[in-house]
Coordinates of C-alpha atoms and ligand atoms in Angstrom, one line a residue:
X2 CA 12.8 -1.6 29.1
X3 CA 10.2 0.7 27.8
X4 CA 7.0 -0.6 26.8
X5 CA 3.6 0.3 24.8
X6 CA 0.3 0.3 26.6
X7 CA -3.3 1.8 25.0
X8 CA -1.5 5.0 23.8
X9 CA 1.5 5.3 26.8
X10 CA 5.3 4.3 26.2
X11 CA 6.4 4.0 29.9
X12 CA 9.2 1.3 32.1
X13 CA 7.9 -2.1 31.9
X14 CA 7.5 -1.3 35.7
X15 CA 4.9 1.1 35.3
X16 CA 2.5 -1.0 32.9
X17 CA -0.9 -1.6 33.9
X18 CA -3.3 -3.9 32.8
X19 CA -6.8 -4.9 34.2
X20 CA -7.3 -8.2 36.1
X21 CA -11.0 -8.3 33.7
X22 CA -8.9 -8.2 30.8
X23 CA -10.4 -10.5 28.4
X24 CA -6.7 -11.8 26.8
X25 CA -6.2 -12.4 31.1
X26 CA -9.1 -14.4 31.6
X27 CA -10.5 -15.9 28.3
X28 CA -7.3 -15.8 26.0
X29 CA -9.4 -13.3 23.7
X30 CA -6.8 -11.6 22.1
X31 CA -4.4 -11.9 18.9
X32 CA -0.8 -11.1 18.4
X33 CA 1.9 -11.0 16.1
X34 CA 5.6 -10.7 16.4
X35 CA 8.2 -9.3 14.0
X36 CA 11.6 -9.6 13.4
X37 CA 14.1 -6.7 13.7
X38 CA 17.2 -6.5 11.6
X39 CA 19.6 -3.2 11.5
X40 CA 17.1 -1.4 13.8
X41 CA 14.1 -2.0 10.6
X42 CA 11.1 -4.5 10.5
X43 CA 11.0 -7.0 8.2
X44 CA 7.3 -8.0 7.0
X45 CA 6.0 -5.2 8.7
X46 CA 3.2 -5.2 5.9
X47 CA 2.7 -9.3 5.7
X48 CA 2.2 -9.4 9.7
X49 CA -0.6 -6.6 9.9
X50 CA -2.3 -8.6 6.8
X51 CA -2.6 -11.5 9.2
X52 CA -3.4 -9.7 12.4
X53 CA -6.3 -8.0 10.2
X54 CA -7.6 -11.7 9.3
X55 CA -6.9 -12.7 13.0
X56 CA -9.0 -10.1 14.3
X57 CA -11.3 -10.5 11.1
X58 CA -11.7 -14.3 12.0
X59 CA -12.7 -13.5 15.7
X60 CA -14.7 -10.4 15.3
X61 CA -13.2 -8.2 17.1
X62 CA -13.0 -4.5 16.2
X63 CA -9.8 -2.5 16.2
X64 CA -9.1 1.2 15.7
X65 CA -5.7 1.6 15.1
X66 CA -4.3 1.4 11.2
X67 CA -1.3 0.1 9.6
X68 CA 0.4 3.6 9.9
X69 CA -0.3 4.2 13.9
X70 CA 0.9 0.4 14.3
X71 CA 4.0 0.8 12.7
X72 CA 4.9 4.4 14.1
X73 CA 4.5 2.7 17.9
X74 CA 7.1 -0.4 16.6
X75 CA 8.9 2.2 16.0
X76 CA 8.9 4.6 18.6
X77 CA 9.9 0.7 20.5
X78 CA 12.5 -0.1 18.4
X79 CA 14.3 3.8 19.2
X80 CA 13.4 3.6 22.5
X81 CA 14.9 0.7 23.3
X82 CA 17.7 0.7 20.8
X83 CA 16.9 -2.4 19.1
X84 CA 19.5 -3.2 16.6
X85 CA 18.4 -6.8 16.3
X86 CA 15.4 -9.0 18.0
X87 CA 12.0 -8.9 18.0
X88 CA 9.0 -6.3 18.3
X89 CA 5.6 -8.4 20.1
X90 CA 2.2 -6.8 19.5
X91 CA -1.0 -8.3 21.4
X92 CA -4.3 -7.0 21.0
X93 CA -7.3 -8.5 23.1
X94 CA -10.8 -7.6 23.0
X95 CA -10.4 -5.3 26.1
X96 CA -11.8 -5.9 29.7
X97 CA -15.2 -5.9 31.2
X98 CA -16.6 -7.6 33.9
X99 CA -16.4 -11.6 33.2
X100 CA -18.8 -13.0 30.9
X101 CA -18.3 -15.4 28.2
X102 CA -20.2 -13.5 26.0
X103 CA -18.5 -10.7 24.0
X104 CA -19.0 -7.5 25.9
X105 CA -20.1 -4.1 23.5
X106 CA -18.3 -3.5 20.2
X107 CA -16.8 -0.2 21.5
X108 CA -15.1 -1.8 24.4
X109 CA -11.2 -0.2 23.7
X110 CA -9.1 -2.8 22.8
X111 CA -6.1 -3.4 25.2
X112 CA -3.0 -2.9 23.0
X113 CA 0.6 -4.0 24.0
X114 CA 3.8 -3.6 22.3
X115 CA 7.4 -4.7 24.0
X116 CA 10.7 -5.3 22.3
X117 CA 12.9 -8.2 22.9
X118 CA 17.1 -7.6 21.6
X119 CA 18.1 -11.0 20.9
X120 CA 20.9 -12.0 18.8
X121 CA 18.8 -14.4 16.3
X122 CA 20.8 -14.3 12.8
X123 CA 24.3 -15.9 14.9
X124 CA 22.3 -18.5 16.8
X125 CA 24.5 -21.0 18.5
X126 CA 20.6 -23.4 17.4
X127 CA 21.0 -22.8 14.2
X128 CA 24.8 -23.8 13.6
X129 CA 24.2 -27.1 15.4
X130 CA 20.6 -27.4 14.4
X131 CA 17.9 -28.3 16.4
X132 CA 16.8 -31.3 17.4
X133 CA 13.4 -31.8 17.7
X134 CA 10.6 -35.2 19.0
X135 CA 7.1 -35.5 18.0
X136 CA 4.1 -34.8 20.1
X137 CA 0.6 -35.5 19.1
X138 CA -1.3 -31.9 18.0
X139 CA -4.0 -31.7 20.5
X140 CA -4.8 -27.6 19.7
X141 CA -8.2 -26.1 19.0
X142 CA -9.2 -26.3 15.0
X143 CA -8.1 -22.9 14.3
X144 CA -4.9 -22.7 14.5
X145 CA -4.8 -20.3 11.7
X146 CA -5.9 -17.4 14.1
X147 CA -2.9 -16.0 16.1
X148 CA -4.6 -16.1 19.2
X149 CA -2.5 -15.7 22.7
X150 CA -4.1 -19.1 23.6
X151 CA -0.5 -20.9 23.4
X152 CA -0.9 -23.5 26.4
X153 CA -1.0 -26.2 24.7
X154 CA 2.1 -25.5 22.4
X155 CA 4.0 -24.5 26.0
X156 CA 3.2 -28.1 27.0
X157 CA 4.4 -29.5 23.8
X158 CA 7.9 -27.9 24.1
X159 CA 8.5 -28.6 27.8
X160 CA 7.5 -32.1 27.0
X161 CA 10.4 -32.0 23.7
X162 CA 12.6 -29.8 26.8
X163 CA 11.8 -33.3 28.9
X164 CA 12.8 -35.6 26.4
X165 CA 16.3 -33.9 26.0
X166 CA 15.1 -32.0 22.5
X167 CA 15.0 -28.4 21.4
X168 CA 11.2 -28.2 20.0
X169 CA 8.3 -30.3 19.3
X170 CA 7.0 -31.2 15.9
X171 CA 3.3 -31.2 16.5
X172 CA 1.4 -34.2 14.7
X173 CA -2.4 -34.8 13.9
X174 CA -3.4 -38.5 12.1
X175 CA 0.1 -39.1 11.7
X176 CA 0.8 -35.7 9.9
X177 CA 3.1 -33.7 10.5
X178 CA 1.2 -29.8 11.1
X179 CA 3.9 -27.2 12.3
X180 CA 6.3 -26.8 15.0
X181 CA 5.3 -25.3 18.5
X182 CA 5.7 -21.9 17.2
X183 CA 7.0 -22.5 13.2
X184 CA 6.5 -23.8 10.2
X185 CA 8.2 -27.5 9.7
X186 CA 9.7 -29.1 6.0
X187 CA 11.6 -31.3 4.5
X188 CA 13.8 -31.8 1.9
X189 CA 13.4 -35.1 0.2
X190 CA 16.5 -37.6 -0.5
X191 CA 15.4 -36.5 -4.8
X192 CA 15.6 -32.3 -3.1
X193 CA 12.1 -31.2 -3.1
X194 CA 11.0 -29.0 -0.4
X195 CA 8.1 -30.0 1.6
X196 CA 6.2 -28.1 3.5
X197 CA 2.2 -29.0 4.6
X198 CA 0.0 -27.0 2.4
X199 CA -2.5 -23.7 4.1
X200 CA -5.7 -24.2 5.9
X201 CA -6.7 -24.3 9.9
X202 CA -4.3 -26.6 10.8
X203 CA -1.5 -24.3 10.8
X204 CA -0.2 -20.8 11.3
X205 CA 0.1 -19.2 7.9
X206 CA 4.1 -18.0 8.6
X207 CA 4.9 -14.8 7.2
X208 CA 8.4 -16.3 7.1
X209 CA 7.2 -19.2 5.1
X210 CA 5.4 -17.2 3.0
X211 CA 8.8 -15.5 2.0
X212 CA 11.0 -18.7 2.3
X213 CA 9.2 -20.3 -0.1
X214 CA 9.5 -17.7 -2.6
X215 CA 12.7 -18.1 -2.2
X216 CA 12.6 -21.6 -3.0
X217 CA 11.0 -20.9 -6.4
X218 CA 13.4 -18.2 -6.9
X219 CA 16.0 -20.5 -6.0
X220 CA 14.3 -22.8 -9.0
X221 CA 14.0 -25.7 -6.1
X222 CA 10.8 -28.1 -6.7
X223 CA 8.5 -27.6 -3.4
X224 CA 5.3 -29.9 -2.5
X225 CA 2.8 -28.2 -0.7
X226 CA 1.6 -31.3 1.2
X227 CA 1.5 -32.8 4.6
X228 CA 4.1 -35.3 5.5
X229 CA 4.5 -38.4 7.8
X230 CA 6.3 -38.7 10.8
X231 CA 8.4 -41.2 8.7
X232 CA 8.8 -39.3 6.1
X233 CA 10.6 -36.8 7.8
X234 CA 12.5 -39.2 9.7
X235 CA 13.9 -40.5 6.5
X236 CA 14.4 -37.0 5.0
X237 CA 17.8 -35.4 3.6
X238 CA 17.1 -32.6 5.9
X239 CA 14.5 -30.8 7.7
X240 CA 14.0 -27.3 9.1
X241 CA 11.5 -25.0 10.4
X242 CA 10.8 -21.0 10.0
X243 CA 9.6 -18.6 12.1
X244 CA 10.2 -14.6 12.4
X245 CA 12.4 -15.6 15.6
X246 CA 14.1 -18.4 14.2
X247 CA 14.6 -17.4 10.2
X248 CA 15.4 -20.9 8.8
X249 CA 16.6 -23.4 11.4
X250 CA 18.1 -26.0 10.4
X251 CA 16.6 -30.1 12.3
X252 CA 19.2 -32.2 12.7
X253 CA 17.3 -35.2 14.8
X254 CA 13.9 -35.8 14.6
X255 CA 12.7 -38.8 17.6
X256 CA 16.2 -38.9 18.4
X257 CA 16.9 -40.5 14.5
X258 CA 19.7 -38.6 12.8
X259 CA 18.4 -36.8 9.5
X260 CA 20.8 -37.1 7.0
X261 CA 24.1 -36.7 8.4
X262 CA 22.9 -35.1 11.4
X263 CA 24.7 -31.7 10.0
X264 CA 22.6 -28.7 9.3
X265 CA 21.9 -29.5 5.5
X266 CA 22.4 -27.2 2.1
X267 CA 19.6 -26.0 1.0
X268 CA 18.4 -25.3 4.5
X269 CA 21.4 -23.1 5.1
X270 CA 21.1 -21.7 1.6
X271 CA 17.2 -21.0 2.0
X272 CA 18.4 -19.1 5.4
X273 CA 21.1 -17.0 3.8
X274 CA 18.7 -15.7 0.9
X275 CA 16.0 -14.9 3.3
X276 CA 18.5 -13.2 5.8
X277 CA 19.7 -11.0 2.4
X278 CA 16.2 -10.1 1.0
X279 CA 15.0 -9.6 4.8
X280 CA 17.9 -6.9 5.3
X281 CA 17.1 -5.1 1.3
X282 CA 13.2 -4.9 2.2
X283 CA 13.5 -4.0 5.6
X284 CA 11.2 -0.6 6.6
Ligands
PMP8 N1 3.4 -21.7 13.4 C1 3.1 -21.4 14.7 C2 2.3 -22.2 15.5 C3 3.7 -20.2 15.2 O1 3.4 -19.9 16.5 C4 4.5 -19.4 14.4 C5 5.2 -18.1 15.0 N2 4.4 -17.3 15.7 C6 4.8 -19.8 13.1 C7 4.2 -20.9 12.6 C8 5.7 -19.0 12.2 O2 5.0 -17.8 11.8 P1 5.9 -16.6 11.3 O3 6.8 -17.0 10.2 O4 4.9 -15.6 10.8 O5 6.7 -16.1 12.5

């Protein structure tokens, strides 16, 4: 597999990255990660939005634009010939010797692109849905900034792998925040969507962002609100979104059937509308 590395496309083999690099030692670096559909990106422009505000929110300076970024995801995507899966982008603060404090502004960044083909629209998951157990949010306060600090939600997820589930719903004074890596809803048994509202306890999605339009295309009624543990429990159906995972449907939620324990409607509706609109607006 070819890769990206400050400026060089080169094997995978051949990448080199300092042992002082601050995303190595201090986890001081953001990234995003963007779905690929018929060889194009979809939210290309809504994902270098939030990496600005990542970097934005950590100070860290970055010379690249919009237009060099998506000329290298690219240049990936042909090189590798990805006709479906994922382009990851990392960008840390660069590497100097270890100090906790930040070392000069015009330290280069370290930037890092790879591609991953994965078939992710005819996902064996998704048809069965996913069954996911709830684990108490223990993650910094900021979990707003996509920082490459993602112990914690690694734990989370071997602990659901432990207890014979697919993901973990991560939960903070009996709330319900987001998934390990996605945004979690419900549907209510009277059909509204819910979905917690914005602020530093979650990720703002880029594919929530878009499935929730579709929702209000879609005329559906959608809280913006956080939701129990209970609540979901007791929901018609339940789902998650993430650029990896489109709209996946949760069947079990603490081993509790939701609904029928079938992928439900709207979920697989919300999914097919997004897949469509994600194909038109591709670039
Ligand atoms: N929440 C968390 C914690 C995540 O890691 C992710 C995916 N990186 C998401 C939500 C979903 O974001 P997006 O729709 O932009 O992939």
């Amino acid at each position: 597999r070819q890769v990206y590395v400050n400026g060089d496309y080169l094997p995978e083999t051949e990448a080199r990255i300092s042992v002082f690099d601050r995303g190595f030692l201090f986890a001081d670096g953001v990234y995003e990660v963007t779905l690929v559909l018929d060889g194009k990106l979809v939210d290309f422009a809504g994902h270098m939005r939030r990496l600005r505000r990542s970097l934005g929110e950590l100070g860290m300076a970055f010379a690249l634009t919009d237009e060099d970024l998506l000329d290298i995801h690219r240049e990936l995507i042909r090189q590798n010939d990805i006709e479906e899966g994922l382009v990851y982008l990392q960008v840390t603060r660069g590497s100097a010797d270890r100090d906790f404090l930040f070392p000069a502004e015009e330290t280069p960044n370290t930037v890092v692109l790879f591609t991953q083909k994965k078939s992710l629209v005819d996902s064996p998951l998704a048809e069965r849905g996913q069954h996911v157990v709830t684990v108490e949010d223990l993650r910094w306060r900021r979990c707003d900034i996509k920082t490459v600090q993602l112990l914690y939600p690694s734990m989370a997820k071997m602990e659901a792998k432990s207890r014979g589930a697919d993901d973990a719903w991560l939960v903070k004074d009996g709330y319900v925040t987001e998934g390990s890596s996605n945004n979690a809803y419900i549907v209510t048994p009277e059909g509204t969507v819910v979905t917690r509202d914005l602020s530093t306890d979650i990720l703002h999605g880029i594919t929530r962002e878009a499935v929730l339009q579709c929702a209000e295309d879609l005329q559906l009624r959608i809280e913006e609100r956080p939701f129990t543990v209970e609540e979901a429990e007791n929901a018609a159906e339940a789902f998650s979104t993430s650029a990896s995972g489109l709209v996946s449907p949760v069947v079990r939620i603490n081993g509790r059937e939701v609904g029928p324990g079938r992928p439900g409607p709207i979920a697989a509706r919300l999914r097919q509308i997004y897949l469509e609109r994600s194909r038109a607006s591709a670039v």
